[in-house]
Amino acid sequence: MSEPSAESTLLLEIEARVALITLNRPKALNALNAQLLHELDAMLARLDADPEVGCVVLTGSAKAFAAGADIKEMAGQGYPQIYLDDYFRVADRIAERRKPLIAAVAGYALGGGCELALLCDFIYAADTARFGLPEITLGVIPGIGGTQRLTRALGKAKAMELCLTGRQLPAAEAERAGLVAQVFPADELLERTLEAARGIASRSLPATLLLKESVNRAFETSLAEGIRFERRVFHSLFASADQKEGMAAFVEKRPAKFEHR
């Protein structure tokens, strides 16, 4: 099924329980302005509530996933108004969505574009992808969580170097450093990402949501508390119909038919 989006900055397609969102500001290299971020937040909220969607893919163009935040829109902002408006707070809600969100990155993912990719659960990259946080060259620092998420992804030394120098990270180096899950030839990126998304979306939705929550808990608690959380979630899934179906299918050597309950 293809669903045209009413929002001018985004395109949306839904098929086989996978939603594909394409950033659509080609003349601005998909730079993130307030309109795009608010529309993306609203679209993800709708998809989160849609029982027919099990996984979401976020992508841009071959030239740029997103080349940064919209500097023209920000340049005239002043303090304290930008603080009172809590500029970029809307972007934080993207990371709070419950369903798996995969970034398919080709071309430039710089500044806010890199931060948007980091908000996703994992990143697949084309061999053309380049990541970076060049905000220091503009007299500011990252404002959508870049200093925090990049450091968690890469460690202090690599993250500090990239933030202080503004150096761009090629796809191959990004994969070696652990920022990117896999790198594909540019012409294979989208199909390989959708293939993974279809696999995720075909599995039990309750288990998938709880699995995502458990992995994220590793960044927020001690090891002992994280293991305790994981164990309780594991136990709780034995109350689900999908656990009964999944294990019965394994024993009977047949594909599972999950009902997402």
Short mmCIF file of C-alpha atoms in Angstrom, two decimals:
data_model
loop_
_atom_site.label_atom_id
_atom_site.label_comp_id
_atom_site.label_asym_id
_atom_site.label_seq_id
_atom_site.Cartn_x
_atom_site.Cartn_y
_atom_site.Cartn_z
CA MET A 1 0.00 0.00 0.00
CA SER A 2 1.24 3.47 -0.82
CA GLU A 3 -0.02 6.35 1.28
CA PRO A 4 0.62 9.88 0.00
CA SER A 5 1.64 12.24 2.76
CA ALA A 6 -0.08 15.59 3.11
CA GLU A 7 3.09 17.04 4.61
CA SER A 8 5.27 18.76 2.05
CA THR A 9 8.57 17.86 3.74
CA LEU A 10 7.95 14.10 3.97
CA LEU A 11 6.91 11.20 1.78
CA LEU A 12 5.33 8.08 3.26
CA GLU A 13 4.81 4.55 1.95
CA ILE A 14 3.47 1.60 3.93
CA GLU A 15 3.81 -1.98 2.75
CA ALA A 16 4.14 -5.36 4.48
CA ARG A 17 3.93 -3.75 7.96
CA VAL A 18 6.87 -1.46 7.15
CA ALA A 19 6.55 2.33 6.93
CA LEU A 20 9.11 4.11 4.75
CA ILE A 21 9.51 7.83 5.48
CA THR A 22 11.57 9.86 3.01
CA LEU A 23 12.79 13.35 3.91
CA ASN A 24 11.72 15.58 1.05
CA ARG A 25 13.49 18.96 0.99
CA PRO A 26 15.76 18.27 -1.99
CA LYS A 27 16.68 21.90 -2.68
CA ALA A 28 17.93 22.25 0.91
CA LEU A 29 19.63 18.82 0.97
CA ASN A 30 16.95 17.78 3.47
CA ALA A 31 18.10 20.34 6.06
CA LEU A 32 16.02 20.03 9.22
CA ASN A 33 13.74 23.01 9.75
CA ALA A 34 10.99 23.37 12.34
CA GLN A 35 8.31 22.29 9.87
CA LEU A 36 10.08 19.05 8.97
CA LEU A 37 10.78 18.12 12.58
CA HIS A 38 7.20 18.79 13.71
CA GLU A 39 5.78 16.88 10.75
CA LEU A 40 8.15 13.97 11.38
CA ASP A 41 7.17 13.90 15.05
CA ALA A 42 3.48 13.85 14.15
CA MET A 43 3.93 11.15 11.51
CA LEU A 44 5.91 8.91 13.85
CA ALA A 45 3.23 9.33 16.51
CA ARG A 46 0.59 8.13 14.05
CA LEU A 47 2.73 5.17 12.97
CA ASP A 48 3.42 4.27 16.60
CA ALA A 49 -0.33 4.01 17.16
CA ASP A 50 -0.99 2.02 13.97
CA PRO A 51 -1.28 -1.72 14.72
CA GLU A 52 -0.58 -2.50 11.05
CA VAL A 53 2.94 -1.04 11.25
CA GLY A 54 5.72 -3.04 12.91
CA CYS A 55 8.85 -1.17 11.84
CA VAL A 56 9.76 2.25 10.39
CA VAL A 57 12.57 3.18 7.99
CA LEU A 58 13.76 6.77 7.70
CA THR A 59 15.77 7.84 4.66
CA GLY A 60 16.73 10.84 2.54
CA SER A 61 18.13 11.16 -0.96
CA ALA A 62 21.17 9.66 -2.65
CA LYS A 63 23.01 12.95 -2.14
CA ALA A 64 22.02 13.67 1.45
CA PHE A 65 20.20 11.94 4.27
CA ALA A 66 20.11 15.40 5.84
CA ALA A 67 22.93 17.89 5.45
CA GLY A 68 22.26 19.55 8.80
CA ALA A 69 19.82 21.81 10.57
CA ASP A 70 18.42 24.75 8.64
CA ILE A 71 20.99 27.45 9.45
CA LYS A 72 19.00 30.19 7.71
CA GLU A 73 16.08 29.50 10.03
CA MET A 74 18.28 29.51 13.15
CA ALA A 75 20.67 32.37 12.38
CA GLY A 76 18.43 35.13 13.69
CA GLN A 77 17.43 33.36 16.90
CA GLY A 78 18.40 34.96 20.20
CA TYR A 79 18.66 34.04 23.85
CA PRO A 80 16.54 33.72 25.98
CA GLN A 81 13.82 33.13 23.38
CA ILE A 82 15.51 30.05 21.89
CA TYR A 83 15.74 28.67 25.45
CA LEU A 84 12.13 29.53 26.24
CA ASP A 85 11.01 27.90 23.01
CA ASP A 86 13.11 24.85 23.98
CA TYR A 87 14.40 24.70 20.42
CA PHE A 88 14.83 21.13 19.14
CA ARG A 89 12.83 19.60 22.03
CA VAL A 90 10.51 18.15 19.38
CA ALA A 91 13.40 16.06 18.05
CA ASP A 92 13.81 14.28 21.40
CA ARG A 93 10.39 12.69 20.98
CA ILE A 94 11.66 10.79 17.94
CA ALA A 95 13.92 8.73 20.20
CA GLU A 96 10.98 8.08 22.53
CA ARG A 97 8.88 6.25 19.93
CA ARG A 98 8.26 2.62 20.76
CA LYS A 99 8.50 0.92 17.37
CA PRO A 100 11.88 0.11 15.81
CA LEU A 101 13.20 2.98 13.69
CA ILE A 102 16.02 2.31 11.19
CA ALA A 103 17.98 5.08 9.48
CA ALA A 104 19.02 4.34 5.88
CA VAL A 105 21.75 6.90 5.25
CA ALA A 106 23.30 7.81 1.89
CA GLY A 107 25.36 10.90 1.20
CA TYR A 108 25.72 13.59 3.83
CA ALA A 109 24.47 13.12 7.40
CA LEU A 110 25.97 16.20 9.02
CA GLY A 111 25.07 18.23 12.09
CA GLY A 112 21.37 17.81 12.75
CA GLY A 113 21.24 15.13 10.05
CA CYS A 114 23.82 13.04 11.89
CA GLU A 115 21.93 13.64 15.13
CA LEU A 116 18.67 12.55 13.49
CA ALA A 117 20.32 9.30 12.40
CA LEU A 118 21.59 8.83 15.95
CA LEU A 119 18.02 9.18 17.25
CA CYS A 120 17.12 6.03 15.32
CA ASP A 121 17.59 2.56 16.79
CA PHE A 122 20.34 1.66 14.34
CA ILE A 123 21.86 2.91 11.10
CA TYR A 124 22.44 1.20 7.77
CA ALA A 125 24.68 3.26 5.50
CA ALA A 126 25.51 3.43 1.82
CA ASP A 127 29.18 3.39 0.94
CA THR A 128 28.68 7.05 -0.04
CA ALA A 129 27.59 8.13 3.46
CA ARG A 130 29.53 10.72 5.44
CA PHE A 131 28.78 11.54 9.09
CA GLY A 132 29.87 14.55 11.10
CA LEU A 133 29.06 17.19 13.72
CA PRO A 134 30.57 20.43 12.34
CA GLU A 135 28.64 22.80 14.64
CA ILE A 136 31.88 24.09 16.19
CA THR A 137 32.69 25.75 12.85
CA LEU A 138 29.51 27.85 13.27
CA GLY A 139 30.34 28.98 16.80
CA VAL A 140 27.87 26.61 18.51
CA ILE A 141 27.72 22.98 19.63
CA PRO A 142 25.34 20.14 18.68
CA GLY A 143 21.85 20.67 20.08
CA ILE A 144 19.93 17.48 19.28
CA GLY A 145 21.90 15.18 21.56
CA GLY A 146 24.96 14.78 19.34
CA THR A 147 27.60 15.14 22.05
CA GLN A 148 25.79 12.55 24.18
CA ARG A 149 24.70 9.92 21.65
CA LEU A 150 27.88 10.06 19.57
CA THR A 151 29.99 9.58 22.71
CA ARG A 152 27.89 6.59 23.73
CA ALA A 153 28.22 5.14 20.24
CA LEU A 154 31.94 5.75 19.66
CA GLY A 155 33.57 6.40 23.02
CA LYS A 156 35.09 9.64 24.29
CA ALA A 157 38.24 9.88 22.17
CA LYS A 158 36.61 9.46 18.77
CA ALA A 159 33.56 11.55 19.65
CA MET A 160 35.66 14.37 21.10
CA GLU A 161 37.88 14.44 18.02
CA LEU A 162 34.92 14.59 15.63
CA CYS A 163 33.13 17.30 17.61
CA LEU A 164 36.21 19.51 18.13
CA THR A 165 37.54 19.23 14.59
CA GLY A 166 34.31 18.95 12.62
CA ARG A 167 35.89 16.11 10.61
CA GLN A 168 33.58 13.99 8.48
CA LEU A 169 33.48 10.26 9.08
CA PRO A 170 33.28 8.09 5.92
CA ALA A 171 30.94 5.12 5.93
CA ALA A 172 33.66 2.46 6.22
CA GLU A 173 35.23 4.18 9.24
CA ALA A 174 31.78 4.71 10.76
CA GLU A 175 31.13 0.97 10.55
CA ARG A 176 34.52 0.09 12.08
CA ALA A 177 33.89 2.54 14.91
CA GLY A 178 30.47 1.07 15.71
CA LEU A 179 28.33 4.02 14.59
CA VAL A 180 26.84 2.08 11.67
CA ALA A 181 25.46 -1.47 11.82
CA GLN A 182 26.24 -2.33 8.18
CA VAL A 183 27.43 -0.63 4.98
CA PHE A 184 25.98 -1.51 1.57
CA PRO A 185 26.60 -0.35 -2.00
CA ALA A 186 24.52 2.77 -2.56
CA ASP A 187 22.20 1.11 -5.06
CA GLU A 188 21.42 -1.69 -2.57
CA LEU A 189 20.96 0.39 0.58
CA LEU A 190 17.20 0.92 0.54
CA GLU A 191 16.23 -2.60 -0.44
CA ARG A 192 18.61 -4.16 2.11
CA THR A 193 17.20 -1.87 4.80
CA LEU A 194 13.60 -2.66 3.86
CA GLU A 195 14.45 -6.37 3.87
CA ALA A 196 15.67 -6.10 7.46
CA ALA A 197 12.64 -3.99 8.40
CA ARG A 198 10.24 -6.54 6.93
CA GLY A 199 11.88 -9.26 9.01
CA ILE A 200 11.55 -7.17 12.18
CA ALA A 201 7.94 -6.26 11.38
CA SER A 202 6.97 -9.90 10.82
CA ARG A 203 7.81 -10.86 14.38
CA SER A 204 5.75 -10.50 17.56
CA LEU A 205 5.08 -6.80 18.12
CA PRO A 206 4.87 -7.03 21.94
CA ALA A 207 8.19 -8.90 22.08
CA THR A 208 9.79 -6.45 19.64
CA LEU A 209 8.74 -3.39 21.64
CA LEU A 210 9.95 -4.94 24.89
CA LEU A 211 13.22 -6.00 23.28
CA LYS A 212 13.88 -2.43 22.14
CA GLU A 213 13.06 -1.17 25.63
CA SER A 214 15.42 -3.71 27.20
CA VAL A 215 18.38 -2.80 24.98
CA ASN A 216 17.81 0.92 25.64
CA ARG A 217 17.71 0.20 29.38
CA ALA A 218 21.39 -0.83 29.15
CA PHE A 219 22.29 2.85 28.65
CA GLU A 220 20.17 4.08 31.55
CA THR A 221 20.80 1.72 34.48
CA SER A 222 23.45 -0.38 36.17
CA LEU A 223 24.18 -3.86 34.84
CA ALA A 224 22.36 -5.50 37.76
CA GLU A 225 19.26 -3.35 37.28
CA GLY A 226 19.34 -3.91 33.52
CA ILE A 227 19.50 -7.67 33.92
CA ARG A 228 16.66 -7.57 36.45
CA PHE A 229 14.55 -5.58 33.98
CA GLU A 230 15.36 -7.98 31.14
CA ARG A 231 14.49 -11.01 33.28
CA ARG A 232 11.10 -9.60 34.31
CA VAL A 233 10.29 -8.73 30.69
CA PHE A 234 11.30 -12.25 29.63
CA HIS A 235 9.00 -13.72 32.26
CA SER A 236 6.12 -11.44 31.27
CA LEU A 237 6.17 -12.57 27.65
CA PHE A 238 5.06 -16.04 28.72
CA ALA A 239 1.62 -14.46 29.19
CA SER A 240 1.47 -13.63 25.46
CA ALA A 241 -0.22 -15.63 22.71
CA ASP A 242 2.80 -14.97 20.49
CA GLN A 243 5.10 -16.82 22.89
CA LYS A 244 2.85 -19.87 22.72
CA GLU A 245 2.69 -19.68 18.92
CA GLY A 246 6.42 -19.02 18.46
CA MET A 247 7.54 -21.94 20.60
CA ALA A 248 4.89 -24.29 19.22
CA ALA A 249 5.99 -23.42 15.68
CA PHE A 250 9.61 -24.17 16.58
CA VAL A 251 8.71 -27.56 18.06
CA GLU A 252 6.49 -28.38 15.06
CA LYS A 253 9.15 -27.16 12.57
CA ARG A 254 6.87 -24.66 10.83
CA PRO A 255 6.86 -20.87 10.37
CA ALA A 256 5.28 -18.96 13.22
CA LYS A 257 2.09 -17.00 12.58
CA PHE A 258 2.24 -14.17 15.09
CA GLU A 259 -0.93 -12.29 15.99
CA HIS A 260 0.91 -9.49 17.84
CA ARG A 261 -0.80 -10.17 21.15
#
